CSV table of C-alpha atoms and ligand atoms in Angstrom, one decimal:
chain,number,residue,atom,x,y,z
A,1,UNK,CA,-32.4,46.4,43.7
A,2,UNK,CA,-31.3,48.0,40.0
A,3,UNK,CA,-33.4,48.8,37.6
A,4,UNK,CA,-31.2,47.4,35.1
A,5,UNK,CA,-28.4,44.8,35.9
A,6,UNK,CA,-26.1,43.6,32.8
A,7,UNK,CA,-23.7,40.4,33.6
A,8,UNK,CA,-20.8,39.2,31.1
A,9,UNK,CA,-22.5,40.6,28.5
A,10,UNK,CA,-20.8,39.9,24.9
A,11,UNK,CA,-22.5,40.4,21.3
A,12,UNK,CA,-20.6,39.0,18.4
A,13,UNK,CA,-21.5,40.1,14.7
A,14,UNK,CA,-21.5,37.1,12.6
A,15,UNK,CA,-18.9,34.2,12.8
A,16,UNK,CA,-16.3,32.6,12.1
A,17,UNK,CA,-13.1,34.5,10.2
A,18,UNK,CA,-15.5,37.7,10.1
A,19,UNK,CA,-16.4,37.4,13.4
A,20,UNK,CA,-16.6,41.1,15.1
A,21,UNK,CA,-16.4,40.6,18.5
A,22,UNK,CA,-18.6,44.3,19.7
A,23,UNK,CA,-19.5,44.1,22.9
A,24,UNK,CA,-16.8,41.8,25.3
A,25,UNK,CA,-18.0,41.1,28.6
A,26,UNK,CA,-19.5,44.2,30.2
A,27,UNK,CA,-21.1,44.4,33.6
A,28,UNK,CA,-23.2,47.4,34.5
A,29,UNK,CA,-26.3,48.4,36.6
A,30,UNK,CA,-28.2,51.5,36.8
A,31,UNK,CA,-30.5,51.9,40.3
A,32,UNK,CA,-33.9,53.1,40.0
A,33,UNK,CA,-34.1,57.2,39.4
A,34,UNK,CA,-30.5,57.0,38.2
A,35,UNK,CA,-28.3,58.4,35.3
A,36,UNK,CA,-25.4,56.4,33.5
A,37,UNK,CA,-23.0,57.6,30.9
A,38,UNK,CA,-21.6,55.4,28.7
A,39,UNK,CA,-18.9,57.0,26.9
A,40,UNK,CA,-16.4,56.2,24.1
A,41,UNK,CA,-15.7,56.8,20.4
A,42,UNK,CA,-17.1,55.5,17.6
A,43,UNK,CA,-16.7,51.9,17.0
A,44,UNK,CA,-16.1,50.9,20.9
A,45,UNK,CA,-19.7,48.9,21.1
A,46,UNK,CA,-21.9,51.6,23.0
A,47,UNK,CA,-24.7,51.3,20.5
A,48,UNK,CA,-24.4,47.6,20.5
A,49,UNK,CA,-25.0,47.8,24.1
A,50,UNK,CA,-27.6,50.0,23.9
A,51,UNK,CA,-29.4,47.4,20.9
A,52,UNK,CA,-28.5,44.4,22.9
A,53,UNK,CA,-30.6,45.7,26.2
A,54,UNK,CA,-33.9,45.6,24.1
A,55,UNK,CA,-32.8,42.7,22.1
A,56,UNK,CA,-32.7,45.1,18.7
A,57,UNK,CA,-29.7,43.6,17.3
A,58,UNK,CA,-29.7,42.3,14.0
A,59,UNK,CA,-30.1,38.7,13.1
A,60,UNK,CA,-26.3,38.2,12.3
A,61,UNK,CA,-25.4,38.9,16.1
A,62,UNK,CA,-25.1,36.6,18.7
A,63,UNK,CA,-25.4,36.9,22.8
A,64,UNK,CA,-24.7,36.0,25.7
A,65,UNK,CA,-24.7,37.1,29.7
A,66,UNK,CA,-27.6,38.2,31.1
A,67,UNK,CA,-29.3,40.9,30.9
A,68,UNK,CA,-32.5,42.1,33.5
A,69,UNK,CA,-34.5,45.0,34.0
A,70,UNK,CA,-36.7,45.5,37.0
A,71,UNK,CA,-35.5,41.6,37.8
A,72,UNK,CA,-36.6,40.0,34.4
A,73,UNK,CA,-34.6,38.5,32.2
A,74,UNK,CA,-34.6,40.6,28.7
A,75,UNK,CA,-33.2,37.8,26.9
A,76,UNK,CA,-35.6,34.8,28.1
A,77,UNK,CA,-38.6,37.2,27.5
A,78,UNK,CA,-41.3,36.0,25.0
A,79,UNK,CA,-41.8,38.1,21.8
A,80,UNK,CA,-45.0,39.6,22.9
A,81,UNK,CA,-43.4,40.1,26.5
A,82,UNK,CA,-40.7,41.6,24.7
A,83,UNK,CA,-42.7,43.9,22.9
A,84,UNK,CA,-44.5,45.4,25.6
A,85,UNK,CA,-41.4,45.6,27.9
A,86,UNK,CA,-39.8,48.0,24.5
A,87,UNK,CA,-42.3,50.7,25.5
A,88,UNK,CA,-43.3,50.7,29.2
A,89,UNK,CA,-40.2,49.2,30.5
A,90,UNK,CA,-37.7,50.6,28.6
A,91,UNK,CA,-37.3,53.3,25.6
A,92,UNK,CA,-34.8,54.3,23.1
A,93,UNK,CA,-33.9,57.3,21.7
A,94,UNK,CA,-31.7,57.6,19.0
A,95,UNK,CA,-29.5,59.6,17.2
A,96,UNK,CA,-30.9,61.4,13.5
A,97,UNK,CA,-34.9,61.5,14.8
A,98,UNK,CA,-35.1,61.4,10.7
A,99,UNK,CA,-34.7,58.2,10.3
A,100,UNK,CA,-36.8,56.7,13.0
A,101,UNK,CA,-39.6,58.7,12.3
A,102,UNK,CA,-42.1,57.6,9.6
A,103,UNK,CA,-42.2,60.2,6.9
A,104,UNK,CA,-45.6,59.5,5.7
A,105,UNK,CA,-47.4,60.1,8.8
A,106,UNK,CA,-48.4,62.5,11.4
A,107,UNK,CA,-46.4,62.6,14.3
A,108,UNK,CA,-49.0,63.2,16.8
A,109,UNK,CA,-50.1,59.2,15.2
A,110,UNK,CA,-47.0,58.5,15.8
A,111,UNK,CA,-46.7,59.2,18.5
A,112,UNK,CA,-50.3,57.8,20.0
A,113,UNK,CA,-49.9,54.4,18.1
A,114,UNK,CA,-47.5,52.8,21.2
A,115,UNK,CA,-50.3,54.2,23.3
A,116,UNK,CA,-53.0,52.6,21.8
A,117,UNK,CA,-51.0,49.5,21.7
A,118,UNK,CA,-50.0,49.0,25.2
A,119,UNK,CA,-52.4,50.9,27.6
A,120,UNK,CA,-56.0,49.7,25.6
A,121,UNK,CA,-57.1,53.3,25.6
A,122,UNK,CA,-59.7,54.8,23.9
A,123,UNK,CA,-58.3,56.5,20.6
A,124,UNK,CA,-59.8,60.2,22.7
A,125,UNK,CA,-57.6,59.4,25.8
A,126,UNK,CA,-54.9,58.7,23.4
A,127,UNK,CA,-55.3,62.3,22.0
A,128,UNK,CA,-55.1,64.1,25.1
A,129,UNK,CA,-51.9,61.8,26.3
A,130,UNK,CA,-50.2,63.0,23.4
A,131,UNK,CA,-51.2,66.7,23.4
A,132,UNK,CA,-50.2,66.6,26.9
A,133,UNK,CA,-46.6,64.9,25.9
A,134,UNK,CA,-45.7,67.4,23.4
A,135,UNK,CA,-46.5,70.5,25.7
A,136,UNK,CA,-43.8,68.2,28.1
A,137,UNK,CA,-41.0,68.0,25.4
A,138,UNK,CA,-42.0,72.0,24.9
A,139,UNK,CA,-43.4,71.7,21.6
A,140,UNK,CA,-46.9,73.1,20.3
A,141,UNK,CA,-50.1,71.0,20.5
A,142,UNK,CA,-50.6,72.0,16.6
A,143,UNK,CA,-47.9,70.4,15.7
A,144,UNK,CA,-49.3,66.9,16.0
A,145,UNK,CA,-50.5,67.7,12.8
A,146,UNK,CA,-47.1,68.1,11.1
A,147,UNK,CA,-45.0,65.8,9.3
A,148,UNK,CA,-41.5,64.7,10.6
A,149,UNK,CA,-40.0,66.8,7.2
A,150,UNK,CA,-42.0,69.7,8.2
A,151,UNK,CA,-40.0,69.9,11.5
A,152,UNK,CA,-36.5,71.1,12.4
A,153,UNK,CA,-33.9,68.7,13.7
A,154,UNK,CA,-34.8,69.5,17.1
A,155,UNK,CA,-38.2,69.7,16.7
A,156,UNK,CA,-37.8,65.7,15.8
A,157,UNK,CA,-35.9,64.7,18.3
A,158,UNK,CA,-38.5,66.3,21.0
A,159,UNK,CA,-41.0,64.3,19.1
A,160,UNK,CA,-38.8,61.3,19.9
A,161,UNK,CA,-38.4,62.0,23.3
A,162,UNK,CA,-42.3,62.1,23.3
A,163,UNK,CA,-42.9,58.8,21.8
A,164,UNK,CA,-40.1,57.4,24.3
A,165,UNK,CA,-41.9,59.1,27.0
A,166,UNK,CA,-45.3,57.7,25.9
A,167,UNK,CA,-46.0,54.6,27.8
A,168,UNK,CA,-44.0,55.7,30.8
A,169,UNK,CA,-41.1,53.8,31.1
A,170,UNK,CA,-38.7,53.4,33.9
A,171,UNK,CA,-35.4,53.6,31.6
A,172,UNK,CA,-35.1,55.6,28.5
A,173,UNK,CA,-32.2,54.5,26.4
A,174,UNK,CA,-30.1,57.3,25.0
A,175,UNK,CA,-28.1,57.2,22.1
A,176,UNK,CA,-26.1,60.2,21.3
A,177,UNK,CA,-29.9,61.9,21.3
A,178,UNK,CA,-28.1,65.2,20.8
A,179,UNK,CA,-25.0,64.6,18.0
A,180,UNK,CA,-26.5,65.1,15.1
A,181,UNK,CA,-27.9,68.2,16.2
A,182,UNK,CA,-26.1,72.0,16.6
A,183,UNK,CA,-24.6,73.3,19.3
A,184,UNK,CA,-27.4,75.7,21.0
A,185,UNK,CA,-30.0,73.2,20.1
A,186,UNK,CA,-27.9,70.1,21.6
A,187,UNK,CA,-28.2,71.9,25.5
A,188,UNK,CA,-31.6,72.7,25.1
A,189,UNK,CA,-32.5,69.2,24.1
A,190,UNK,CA,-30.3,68.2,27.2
A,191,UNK,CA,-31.7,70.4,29.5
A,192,UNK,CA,-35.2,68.5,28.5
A,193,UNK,CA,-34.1,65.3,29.1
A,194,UNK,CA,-32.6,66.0,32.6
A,195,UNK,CA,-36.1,67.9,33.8
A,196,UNK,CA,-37.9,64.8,32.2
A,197,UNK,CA,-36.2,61.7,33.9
A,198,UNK,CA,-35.8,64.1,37.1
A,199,UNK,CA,-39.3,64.9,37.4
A,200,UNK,CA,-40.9,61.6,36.2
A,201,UNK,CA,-37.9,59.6,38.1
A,202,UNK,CA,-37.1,57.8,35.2
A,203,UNK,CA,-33.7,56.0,35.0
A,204,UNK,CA,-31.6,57.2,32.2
A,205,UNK,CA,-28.8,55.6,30.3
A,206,UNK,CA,-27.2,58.1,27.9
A,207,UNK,CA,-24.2,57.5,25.6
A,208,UNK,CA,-22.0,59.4,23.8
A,209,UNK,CA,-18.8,60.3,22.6
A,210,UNK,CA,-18.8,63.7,24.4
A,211,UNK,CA,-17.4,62.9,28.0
A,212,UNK,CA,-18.0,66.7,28.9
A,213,UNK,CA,-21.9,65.9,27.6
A,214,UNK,CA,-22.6,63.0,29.6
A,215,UNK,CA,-20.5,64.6,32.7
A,216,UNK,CA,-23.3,67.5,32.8
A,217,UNK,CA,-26.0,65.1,32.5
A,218,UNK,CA,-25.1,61.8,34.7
A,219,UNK,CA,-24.7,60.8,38.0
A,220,UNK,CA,-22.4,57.5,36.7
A,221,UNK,CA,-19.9,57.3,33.7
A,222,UNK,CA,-18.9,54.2,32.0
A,223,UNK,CA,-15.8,54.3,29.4
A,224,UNK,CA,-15.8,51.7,27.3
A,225,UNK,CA,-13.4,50.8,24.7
A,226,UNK,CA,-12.6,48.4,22.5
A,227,UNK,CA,-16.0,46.8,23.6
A,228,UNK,CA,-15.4,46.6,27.2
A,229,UNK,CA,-15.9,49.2,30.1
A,230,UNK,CA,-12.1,50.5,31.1
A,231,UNK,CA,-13.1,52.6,33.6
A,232,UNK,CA,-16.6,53.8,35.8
A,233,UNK,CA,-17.3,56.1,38.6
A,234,UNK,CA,-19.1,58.7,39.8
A,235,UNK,CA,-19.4,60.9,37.0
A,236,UNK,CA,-16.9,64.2,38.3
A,237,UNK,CA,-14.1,61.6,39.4
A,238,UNK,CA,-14.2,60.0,36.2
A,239,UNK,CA,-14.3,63.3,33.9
A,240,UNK,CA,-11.8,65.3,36.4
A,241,UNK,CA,-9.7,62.7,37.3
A,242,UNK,CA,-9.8,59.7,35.5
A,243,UNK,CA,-7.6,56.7,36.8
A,244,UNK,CA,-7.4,55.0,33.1
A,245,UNK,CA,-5.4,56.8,30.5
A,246,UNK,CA,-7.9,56.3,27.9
A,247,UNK,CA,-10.3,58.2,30.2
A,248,UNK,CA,-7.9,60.9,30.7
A,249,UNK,CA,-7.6,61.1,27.1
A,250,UNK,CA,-11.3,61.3,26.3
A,251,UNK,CA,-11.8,64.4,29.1
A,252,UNK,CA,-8.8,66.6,27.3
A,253,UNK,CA,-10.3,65.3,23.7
A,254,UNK,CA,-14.3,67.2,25.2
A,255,UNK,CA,-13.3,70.3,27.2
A,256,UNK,CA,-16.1,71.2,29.4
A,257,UNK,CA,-19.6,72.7,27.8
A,258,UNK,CA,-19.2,76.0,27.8
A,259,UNK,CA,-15.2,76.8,27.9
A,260,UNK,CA,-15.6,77.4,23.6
A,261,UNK,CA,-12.1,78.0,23.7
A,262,UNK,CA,-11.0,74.8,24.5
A,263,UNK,CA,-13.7,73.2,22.4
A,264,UNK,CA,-13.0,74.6,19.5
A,265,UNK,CA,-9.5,73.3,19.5
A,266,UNK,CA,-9.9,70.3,21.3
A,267,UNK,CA,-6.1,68.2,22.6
A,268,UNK,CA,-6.7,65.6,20.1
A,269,UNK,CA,-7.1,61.9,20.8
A,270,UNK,CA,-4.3,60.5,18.3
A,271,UNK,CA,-4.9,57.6,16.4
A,272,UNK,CA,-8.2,55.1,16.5
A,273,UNK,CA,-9.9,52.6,18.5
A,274,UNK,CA,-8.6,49.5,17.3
A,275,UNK,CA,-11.0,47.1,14.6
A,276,UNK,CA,-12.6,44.4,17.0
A,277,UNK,CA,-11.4,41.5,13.9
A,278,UNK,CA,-8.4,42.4,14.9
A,279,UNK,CA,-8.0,43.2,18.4
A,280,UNK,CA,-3.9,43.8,19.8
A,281,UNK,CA,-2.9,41.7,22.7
A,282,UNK,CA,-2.8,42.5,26.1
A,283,UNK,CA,-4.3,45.5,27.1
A,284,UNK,CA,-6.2,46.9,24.0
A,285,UNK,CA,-5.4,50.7,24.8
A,286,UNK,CA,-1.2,49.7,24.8
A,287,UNK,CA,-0.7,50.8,21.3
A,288,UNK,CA,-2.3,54.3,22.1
A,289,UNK,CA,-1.5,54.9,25.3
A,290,UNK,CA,1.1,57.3,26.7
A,291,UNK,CA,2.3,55.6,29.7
A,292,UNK,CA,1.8,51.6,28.4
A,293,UNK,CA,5.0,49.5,30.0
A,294,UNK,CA,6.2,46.4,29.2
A,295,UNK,CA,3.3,43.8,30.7
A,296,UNK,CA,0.6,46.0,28.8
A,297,UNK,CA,2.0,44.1,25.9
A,298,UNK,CA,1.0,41.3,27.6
A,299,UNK,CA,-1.0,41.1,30.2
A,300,UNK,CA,-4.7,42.5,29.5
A,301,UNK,CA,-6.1,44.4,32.8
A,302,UNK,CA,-9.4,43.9,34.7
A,303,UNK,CA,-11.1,46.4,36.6
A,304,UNK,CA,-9.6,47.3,40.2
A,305,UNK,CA,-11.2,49.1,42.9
A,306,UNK,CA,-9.5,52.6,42.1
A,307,UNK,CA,-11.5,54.8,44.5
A,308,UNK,CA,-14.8,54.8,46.9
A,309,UNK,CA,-17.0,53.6,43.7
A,310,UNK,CA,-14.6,54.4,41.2
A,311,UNK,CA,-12.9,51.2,38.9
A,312,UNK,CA,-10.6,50.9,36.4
A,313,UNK,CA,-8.8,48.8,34.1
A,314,UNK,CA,-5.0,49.6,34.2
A,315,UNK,CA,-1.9,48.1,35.6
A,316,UNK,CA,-0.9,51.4,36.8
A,317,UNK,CA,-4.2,52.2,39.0
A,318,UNK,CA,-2.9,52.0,42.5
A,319,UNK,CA,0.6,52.4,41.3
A,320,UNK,CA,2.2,56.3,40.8
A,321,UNK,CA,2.0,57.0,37.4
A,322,UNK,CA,5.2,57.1,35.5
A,323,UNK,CA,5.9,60.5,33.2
A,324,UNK,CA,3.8,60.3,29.5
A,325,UNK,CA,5.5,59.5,27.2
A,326,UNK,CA,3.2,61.4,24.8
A,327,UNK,CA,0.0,63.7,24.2
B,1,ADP,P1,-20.3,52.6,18.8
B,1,ADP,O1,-21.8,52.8,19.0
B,1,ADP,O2,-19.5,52.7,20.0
B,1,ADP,O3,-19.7,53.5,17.7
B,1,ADP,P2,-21.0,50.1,17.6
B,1,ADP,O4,-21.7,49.3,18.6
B,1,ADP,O5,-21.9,50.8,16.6
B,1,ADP,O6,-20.0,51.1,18.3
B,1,ADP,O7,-20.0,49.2,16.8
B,1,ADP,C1,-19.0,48.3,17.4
B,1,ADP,C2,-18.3,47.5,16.4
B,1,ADP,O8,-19.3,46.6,15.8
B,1,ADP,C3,-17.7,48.3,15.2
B,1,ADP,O9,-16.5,47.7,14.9
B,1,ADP,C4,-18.8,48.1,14.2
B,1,ADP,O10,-18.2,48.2,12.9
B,1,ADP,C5,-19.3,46.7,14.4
B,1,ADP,N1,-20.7,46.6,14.0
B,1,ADP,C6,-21.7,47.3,14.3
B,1,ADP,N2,-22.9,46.9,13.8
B,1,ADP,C7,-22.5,45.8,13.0
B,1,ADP,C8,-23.2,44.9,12.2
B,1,ADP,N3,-24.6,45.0,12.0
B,1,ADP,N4,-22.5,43.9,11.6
B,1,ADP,C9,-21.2,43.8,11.8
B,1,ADP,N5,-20.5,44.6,12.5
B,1,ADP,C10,-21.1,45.6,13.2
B,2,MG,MG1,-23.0,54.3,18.2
């Protein structure tokens, strides 16, 4: 059984003639021990998703699908259920550790309060657990004592990862844990989450906008766009050979870790994800995409069996592709 199953999934920010329409049906599962990427850029719904799974959205969103992890229904669940599923079920880490983190406290209480909370420990046992959580996430025991400003970016996010790691869950949310951080300091932050959720066999759900990122890290990528998944497969097909265009795009737009060349002049990804007030017709990619024919004007696409696990959401999967036009 998965871990995580999401059905028809669609979150909505407020109504009526400002309705935003963020996340439009999505369907995804994650087994037990697993790793899915979601991937897309900035304003696509990822981090709606990712709020919507713990029921973290704000009050001006509204939901519907279903939504269970480990079998139970996130959005039935009772508020105190709720709150005790947020730790030892599932976790979230995300982006800028700064803001998360409360500036007027220590993180090693910090990091021990979810412990007290959820496994009625003894305020000692909670000590050790967190001594022993920051020696996992590579940091030093004294530095329980600090202050979230007294540490460096990376420093906070391992202190993130800790508290995520606290109550151990069996899926830790992801949300571009590494962006706001530089270069060196991203991989090695990277590195720690793959030894964690390896050696713990926690499921992980990472997003980001870096498809060359979450191709290192997962076994599964999702592309989503325009609040909808385009495209998903194992994580090599989808990165080396995407079936969608917008996938293919995404892959040239984050050369692989490593090749600097490439990354530091990037083959753009022209023009932007489209606002969701104001979504074209047809298939929302057409307006961007380099081989869109007639029907994508029209006709919006589902996904289609594309490969041995592999799906995507184009009228030309299947089909040889004509010449592009552009990029
Ligand atoms: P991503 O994480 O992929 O960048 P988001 O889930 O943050 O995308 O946003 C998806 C869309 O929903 C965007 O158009 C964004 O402007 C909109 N959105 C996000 N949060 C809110 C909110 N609280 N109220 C209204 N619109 C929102
Ligand atoms: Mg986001």
């Amino acid at each position: 059984m998965s871990l995580l199953e999401v059905r028809n999934l669609q979150v909505t920010y407020g109504t009526g003639a400002r309705a935003v329409p963020a996340v439009r049906g999505v369907d995804l599962s994650v087994a037990p021990g697993q790793k899915l990427g979601i991937a897309g850029e900035s304003g696509c719904g990822k981090s709606t998703l990712a709020l919507a799974l713990l029921r973290l959205l704000p009050a001006s969103a509204r939901l519907s699908g279903k939504i269970l992890l480990d079998g139970e229904d996130v959005l039935a669940m009772k508020w105190g259920r709720l709150r005790a599923v947020r730790w030892a079920g599932a976790s979230i880490v995300f982006q800028g550790a700064m803001h998360s983190l409360n500036a007027v406290h220590r993180v090693g209480e910090q990091i021990s309060e979810p412990i007290l909370l959820h496994s009625g420990t003894t305020p000692a046992a909670a000590k050790r657990r967190v001594r022993e959580l920051l020696a996992h996430v590579g940091l030093p025991v004294a530095r329980a004592d600090a202050y979230p400003h007294e540490l460096s970016g990376g420093q906070r996010q391992r202190v993130m990862i800790a508290m995520a790691l606290a109550c151990d869950p069996r899926l830790i949310v992801a949300d571009e844990p590494t962006t706001a951080l530089d270069v060196m300091i991203q991989a090695q932050i990277l590195r720690l989450i793959e030894q964690l959720v390896a050696e713990q066999d926690i499921s992980l759900l990472m997003i980001s906008h870096d498809l060359a990122v979450l191709a290192d890290t997962c076994d599964r990528l999702a592309v989503m766009y325009a609040g909808r998944v385009v495209e998903e497969g194992p994580a090599r097909t989808v990165y080396g050979s995407a079936s969608h265009p917008y996938g293919r795009a995404l892959a040239a737009a984050f050369p692989r870790i490593g090749d600097t060349a490439s990354r530091r002049a990037p083959r753009g990804l022209p023009g932007d994800p489209p606002d969701p007030s104001a979504l074209p017709g047809g298939c929302t990619f057409h307006p961007r995409c380099p081989v869109a024919v007639d029907a994508c004007e029209r006709e919006d696409q589902v996904l289609v069996a594309a490969g041995e696990g592999h799906r995507a959401a184009c009228v030309h999967v299947g089909a040889a592709l004509p010449t592009e036009k552009r990029l």
